[in-house]
Tab-separated table of C-alpha atoms in Angstrom:
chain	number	residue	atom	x	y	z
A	1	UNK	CA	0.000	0.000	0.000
A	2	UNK	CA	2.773	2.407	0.927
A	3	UNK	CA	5.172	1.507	-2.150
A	4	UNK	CA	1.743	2.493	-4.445
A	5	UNK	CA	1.483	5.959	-2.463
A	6	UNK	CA	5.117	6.324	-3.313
A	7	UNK	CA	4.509	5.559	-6.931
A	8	UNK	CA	2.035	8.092	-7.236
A	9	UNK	CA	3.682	10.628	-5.625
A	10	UNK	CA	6.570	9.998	-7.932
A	11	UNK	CA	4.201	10.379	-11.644
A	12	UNK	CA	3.137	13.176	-10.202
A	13	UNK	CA	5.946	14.644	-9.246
A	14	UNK	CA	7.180	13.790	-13.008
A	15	UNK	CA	4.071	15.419	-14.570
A	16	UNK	CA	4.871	18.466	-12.500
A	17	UNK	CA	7.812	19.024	-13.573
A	18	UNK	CA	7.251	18.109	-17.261
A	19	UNK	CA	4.475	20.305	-17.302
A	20	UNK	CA	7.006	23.044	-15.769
A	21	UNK	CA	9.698	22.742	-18.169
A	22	UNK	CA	6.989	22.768	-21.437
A	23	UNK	CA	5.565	25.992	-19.814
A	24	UNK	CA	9.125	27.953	-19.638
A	25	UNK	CA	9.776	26.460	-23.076
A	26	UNK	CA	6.078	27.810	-24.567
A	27	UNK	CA	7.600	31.613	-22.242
A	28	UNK	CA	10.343	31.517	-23.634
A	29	UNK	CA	9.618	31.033	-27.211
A	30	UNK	CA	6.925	33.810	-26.716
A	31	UNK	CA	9.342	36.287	-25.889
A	32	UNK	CA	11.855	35.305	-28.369
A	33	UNK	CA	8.952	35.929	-30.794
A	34	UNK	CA	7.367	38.878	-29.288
A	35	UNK	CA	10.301	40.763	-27.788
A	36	UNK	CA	13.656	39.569	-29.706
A	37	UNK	CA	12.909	39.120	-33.384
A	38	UNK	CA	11.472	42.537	-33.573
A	39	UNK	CA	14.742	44.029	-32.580
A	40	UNK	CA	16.553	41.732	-34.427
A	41	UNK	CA	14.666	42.153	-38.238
A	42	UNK	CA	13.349	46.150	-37.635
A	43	UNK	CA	11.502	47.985	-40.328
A	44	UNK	CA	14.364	50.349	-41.928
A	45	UNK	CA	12.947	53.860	-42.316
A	46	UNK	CA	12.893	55.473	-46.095
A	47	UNK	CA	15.735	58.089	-46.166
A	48	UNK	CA	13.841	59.812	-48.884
A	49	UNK	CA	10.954	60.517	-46.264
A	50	UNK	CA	12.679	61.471	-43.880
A	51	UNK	CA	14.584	64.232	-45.849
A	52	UNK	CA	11.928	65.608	-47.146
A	53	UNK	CA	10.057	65.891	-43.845
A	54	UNK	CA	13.349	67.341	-42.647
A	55	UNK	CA	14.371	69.742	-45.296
A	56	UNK	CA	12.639	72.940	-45.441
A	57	UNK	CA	11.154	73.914	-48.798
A	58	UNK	CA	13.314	76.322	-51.073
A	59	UNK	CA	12.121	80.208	-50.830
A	60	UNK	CA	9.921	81.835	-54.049
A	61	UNK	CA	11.606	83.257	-56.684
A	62	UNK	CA	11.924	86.628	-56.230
A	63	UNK	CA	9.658	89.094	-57.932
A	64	UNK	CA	10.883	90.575	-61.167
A	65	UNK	CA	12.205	93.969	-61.330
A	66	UNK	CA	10.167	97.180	-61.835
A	67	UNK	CA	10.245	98.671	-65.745
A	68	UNK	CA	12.920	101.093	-66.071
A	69	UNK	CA	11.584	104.874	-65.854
A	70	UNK	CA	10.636	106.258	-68.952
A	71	UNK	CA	13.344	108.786	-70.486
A	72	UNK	CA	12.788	112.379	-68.886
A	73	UNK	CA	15.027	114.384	-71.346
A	74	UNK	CA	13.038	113.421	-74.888
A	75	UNK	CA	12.351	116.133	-77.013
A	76	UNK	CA	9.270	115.670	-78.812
A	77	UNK	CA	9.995	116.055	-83.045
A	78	UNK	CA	8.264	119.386	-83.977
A	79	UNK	CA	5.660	118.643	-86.617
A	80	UNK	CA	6.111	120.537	-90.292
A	81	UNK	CA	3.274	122.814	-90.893
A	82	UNK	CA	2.546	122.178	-94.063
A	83	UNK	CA	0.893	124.488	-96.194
A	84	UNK	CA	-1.423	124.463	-99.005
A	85	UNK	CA	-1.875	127.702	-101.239
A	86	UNK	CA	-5.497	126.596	-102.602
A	87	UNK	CA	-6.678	126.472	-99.312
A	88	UNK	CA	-6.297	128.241	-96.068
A	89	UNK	CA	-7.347	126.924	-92.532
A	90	UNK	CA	-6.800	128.838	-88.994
A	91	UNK	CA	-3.589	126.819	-87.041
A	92	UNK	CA	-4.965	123.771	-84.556
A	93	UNK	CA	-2.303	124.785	-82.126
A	94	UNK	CA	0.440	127.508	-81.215
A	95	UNK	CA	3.836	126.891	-82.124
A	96	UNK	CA	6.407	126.841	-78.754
A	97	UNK	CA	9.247	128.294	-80.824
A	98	UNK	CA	9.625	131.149	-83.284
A	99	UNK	CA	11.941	130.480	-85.792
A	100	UNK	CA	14.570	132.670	-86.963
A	101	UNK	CA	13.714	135.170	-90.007
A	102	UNK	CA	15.353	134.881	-92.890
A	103	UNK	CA	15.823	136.650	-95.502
A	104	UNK	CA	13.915	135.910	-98.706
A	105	UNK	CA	10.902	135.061	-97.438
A	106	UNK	CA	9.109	132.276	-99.323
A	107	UNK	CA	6.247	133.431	-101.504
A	108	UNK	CA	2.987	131.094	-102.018
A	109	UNK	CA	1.093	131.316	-105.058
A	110	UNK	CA	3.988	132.895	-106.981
A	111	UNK	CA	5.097	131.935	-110.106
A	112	UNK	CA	7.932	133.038	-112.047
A	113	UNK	CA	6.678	131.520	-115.363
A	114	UNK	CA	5.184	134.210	-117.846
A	115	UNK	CA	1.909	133.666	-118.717
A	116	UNK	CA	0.322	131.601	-116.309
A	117	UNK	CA	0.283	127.543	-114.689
A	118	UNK	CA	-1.195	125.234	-116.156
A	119	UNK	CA	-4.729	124.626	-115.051
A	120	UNK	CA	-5.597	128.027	-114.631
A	121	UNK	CA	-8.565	129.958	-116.671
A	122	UNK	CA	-8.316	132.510	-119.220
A	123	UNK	CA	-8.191	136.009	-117.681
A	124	UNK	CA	-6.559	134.956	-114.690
A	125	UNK	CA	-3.631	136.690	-113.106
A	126	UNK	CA	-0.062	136.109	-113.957
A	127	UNK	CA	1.292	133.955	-111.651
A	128	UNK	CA	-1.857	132.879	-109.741
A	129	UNK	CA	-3.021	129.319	-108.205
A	130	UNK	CA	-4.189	126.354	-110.360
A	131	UNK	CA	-7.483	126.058	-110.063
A	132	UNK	CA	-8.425	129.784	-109.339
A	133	UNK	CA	-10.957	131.680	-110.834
A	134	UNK	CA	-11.242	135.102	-112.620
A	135	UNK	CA	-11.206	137.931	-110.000
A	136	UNK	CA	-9.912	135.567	-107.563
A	137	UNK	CA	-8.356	138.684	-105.445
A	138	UNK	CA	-11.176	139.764	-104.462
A	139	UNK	CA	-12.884	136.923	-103.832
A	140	UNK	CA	-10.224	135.449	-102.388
A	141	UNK	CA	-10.826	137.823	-98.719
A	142	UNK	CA	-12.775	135.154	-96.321
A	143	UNK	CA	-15.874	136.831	-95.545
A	144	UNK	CA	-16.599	137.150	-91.550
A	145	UNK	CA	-19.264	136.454	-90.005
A	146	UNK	CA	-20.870	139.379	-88.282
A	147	UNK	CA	-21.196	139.013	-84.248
A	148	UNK	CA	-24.307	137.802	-82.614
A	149	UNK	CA	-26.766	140.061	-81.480
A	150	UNK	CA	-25.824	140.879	-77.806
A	151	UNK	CA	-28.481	139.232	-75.026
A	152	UNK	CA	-30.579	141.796	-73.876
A	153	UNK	CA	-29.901	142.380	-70.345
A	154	UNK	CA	-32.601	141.297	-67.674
A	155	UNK	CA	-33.874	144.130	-65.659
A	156	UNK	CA	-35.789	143.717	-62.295
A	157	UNK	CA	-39.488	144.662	-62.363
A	158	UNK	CA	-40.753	147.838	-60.958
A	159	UNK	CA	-43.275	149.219	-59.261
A	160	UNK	CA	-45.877	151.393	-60.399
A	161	UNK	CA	-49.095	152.592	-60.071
A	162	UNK	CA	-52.565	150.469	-60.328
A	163	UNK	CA	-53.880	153.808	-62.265
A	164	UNK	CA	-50.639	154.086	-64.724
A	165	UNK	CA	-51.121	150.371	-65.774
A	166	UNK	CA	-54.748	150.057	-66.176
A	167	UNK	CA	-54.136	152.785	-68.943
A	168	UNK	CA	-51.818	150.881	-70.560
A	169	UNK	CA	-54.206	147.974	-70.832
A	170	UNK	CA	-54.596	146.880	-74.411
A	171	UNK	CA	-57.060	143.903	-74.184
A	172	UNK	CA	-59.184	143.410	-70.998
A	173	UNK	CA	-61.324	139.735	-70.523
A	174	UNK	CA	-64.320	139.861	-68.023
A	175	UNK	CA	-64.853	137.327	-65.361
A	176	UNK	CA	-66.744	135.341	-65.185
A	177	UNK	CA	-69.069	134.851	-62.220
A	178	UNK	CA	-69.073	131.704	-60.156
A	179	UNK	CA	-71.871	129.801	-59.958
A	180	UNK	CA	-71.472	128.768	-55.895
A	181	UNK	CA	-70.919	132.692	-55.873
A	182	UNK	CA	-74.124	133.667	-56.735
A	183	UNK	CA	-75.986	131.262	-55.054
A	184	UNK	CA	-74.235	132.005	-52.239
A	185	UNK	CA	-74.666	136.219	-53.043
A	186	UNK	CA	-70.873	136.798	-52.436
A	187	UNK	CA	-69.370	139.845	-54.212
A	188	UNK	CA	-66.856	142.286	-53.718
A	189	UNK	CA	-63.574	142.707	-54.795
A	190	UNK	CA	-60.194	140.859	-55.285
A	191	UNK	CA	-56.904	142.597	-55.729
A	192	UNK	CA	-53.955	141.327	-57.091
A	193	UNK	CA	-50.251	141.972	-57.706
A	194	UNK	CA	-49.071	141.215	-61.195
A	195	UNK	CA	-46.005	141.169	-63.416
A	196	UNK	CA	-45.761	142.612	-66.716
A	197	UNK	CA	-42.697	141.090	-68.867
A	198	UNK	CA	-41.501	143.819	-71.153
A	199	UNK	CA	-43.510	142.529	-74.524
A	200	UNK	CA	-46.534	143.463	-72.126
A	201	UNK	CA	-47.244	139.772	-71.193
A	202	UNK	CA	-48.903	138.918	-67.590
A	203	UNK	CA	-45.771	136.346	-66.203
A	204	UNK	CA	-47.053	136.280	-62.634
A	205	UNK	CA	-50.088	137.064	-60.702
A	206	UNK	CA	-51.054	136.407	-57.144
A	207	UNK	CA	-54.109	137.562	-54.546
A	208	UNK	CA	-53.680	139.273	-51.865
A	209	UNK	CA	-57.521	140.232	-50.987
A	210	UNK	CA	-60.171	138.608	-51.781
A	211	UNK	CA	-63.163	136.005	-50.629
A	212	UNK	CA	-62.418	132.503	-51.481
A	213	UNK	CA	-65.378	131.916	-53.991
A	214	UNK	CA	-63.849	134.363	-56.161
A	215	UNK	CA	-60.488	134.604	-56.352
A	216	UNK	CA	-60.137	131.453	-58.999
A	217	UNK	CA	-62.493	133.497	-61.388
A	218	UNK	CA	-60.592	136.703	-60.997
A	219	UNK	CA	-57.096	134.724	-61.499
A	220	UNK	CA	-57.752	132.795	-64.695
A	221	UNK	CA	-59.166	136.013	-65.978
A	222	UNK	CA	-56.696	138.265	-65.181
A	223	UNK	CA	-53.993	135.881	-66.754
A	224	UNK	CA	-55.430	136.875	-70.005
A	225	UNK	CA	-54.667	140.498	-70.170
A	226	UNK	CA	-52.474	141.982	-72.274
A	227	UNK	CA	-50.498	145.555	-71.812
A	228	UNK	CA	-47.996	148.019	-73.467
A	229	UNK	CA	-45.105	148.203	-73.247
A	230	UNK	CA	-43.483	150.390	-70.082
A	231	UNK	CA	-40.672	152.003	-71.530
A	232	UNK	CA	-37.356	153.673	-69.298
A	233	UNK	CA	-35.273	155.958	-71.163
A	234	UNK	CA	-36.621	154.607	-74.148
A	235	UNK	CA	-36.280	150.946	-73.432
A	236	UNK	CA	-39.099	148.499	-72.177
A	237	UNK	CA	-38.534	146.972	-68.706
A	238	UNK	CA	-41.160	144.545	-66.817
A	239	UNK	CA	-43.399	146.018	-63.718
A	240	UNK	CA	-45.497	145.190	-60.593
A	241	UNK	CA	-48.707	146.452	-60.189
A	242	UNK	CA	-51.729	146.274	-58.208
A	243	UNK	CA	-55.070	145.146	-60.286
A	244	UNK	CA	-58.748	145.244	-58.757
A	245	UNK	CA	-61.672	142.897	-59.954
A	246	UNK	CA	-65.238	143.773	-58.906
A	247	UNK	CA	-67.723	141.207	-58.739
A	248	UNK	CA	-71.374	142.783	-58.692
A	249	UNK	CA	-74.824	140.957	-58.690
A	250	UNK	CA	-77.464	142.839	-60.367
């Protein structure tokens, strides 16, 4: 009975420590594995990758260089006037310099051949343009223009007399009466201020008495009246006066 007790303590003593040993072998190639082949075969970083991640990237061109200043010191070419003896035209612009005079002065529309150029009409002058016409001369003076008429000047209106004006009154329109005015039996009179334009014209007109019912009537009227003239030293000038419409009910 004892020696089997011993026997089993023995196998199990073996299957301890067999089951020891295959444990630290299983560790051990786990950390051969895990730990010492990855420091053995490592991953070998691109050099290309890293340089460029490294390297900073070279600067912009730089920008190009401003145009050169235009020249200061050109003299601009002086245009030839060029002249045409069949036709004269006022200069487009003032010459800057004068030139010098000299002495034999060029003559246009001068010709040194007797009897005439070629082109010209029978009758014409001796020496005289192609193309010109008998009497040419005289018609050859450009005729001016005469001025314009200067604007007549404007003159403030003034004042006169209701009494002076109403004499001066060429054509005189009547009123007519409201109708709300009569049913109403307003009358009276409105006065107005008007202005008289030189030509005798009524220009502007406004009340400055009046009842309300007929101050419309006596406006469009009075708009139609037509004056002389006022004269000043012999010249017509415009006026203000005072005008009175009646309105009676018979």
């Amino acid at each position: 009975m004892f020696e089997d007790s011993d026997q089993l303590n023995k196998s199990d003593l073996g299957k301890r420590l067999l089951t020891m040993v295959i444990s630290l072998v299983v560790h051990v190639v786990l950390i051969v594995f895990v730990v010492i082949l990855p420091l053995v075969f490592f991953n070998v970083l691109p050099e290309s990758e890293i340089l460029t991640f490294l390297i900073a990237p070279p600067p912009p061109p730089p920008p190009p260089p401003p145009p050169p200043p235009p020249p200061s010191n050109v003299k601009a070419v002086p245009k030839a006037a060029v002249v045409d003896p069949n036709q004269f035209v006022a200069p487009t612009e003032i010459p800057k310099e004068i030139p010098p005079p000299v002495d034999d002065a060029p003559v246009i529309g001068m010709s040194n051949i007797v009897g005439g150029i070629a082109g010209g009409v029978s009758g014409g002058t001796t020496g005289g343009v192609p193309g010109g016409v008998v009497g040419g001369l005289l018609s050859g003076v450009a005729t001016v223009a005469p001025p314009p008429p200067p604007r007549p000047v404007k003159r403030d209106p003034i004042r006169v007399g209701g009494n002076v004006q109403e004499s001066k009154l060429i054509r005189r329109v009547e009123p007519a009466y409201p109708e709300l005015a009569k049913r109403a039996r307003v009358q009276g009179k409105v006065v107005l201020v008007v202005t008289v334009d030189e030509e005798g014209n009524v220009t502007d007109i406004r009340v400055t008495s009046g009842h309300p019912l007929l101050d419309e009537a006596a406006l469009s009227a009075v708009k139609q009246w037509k004056y002389s003239p006022t004269l000043l030293n012999g010249e017509p000038v415009p006026v203000i006066a005072n005008v009175t419409v009646f309105f009676n009910l018979k």
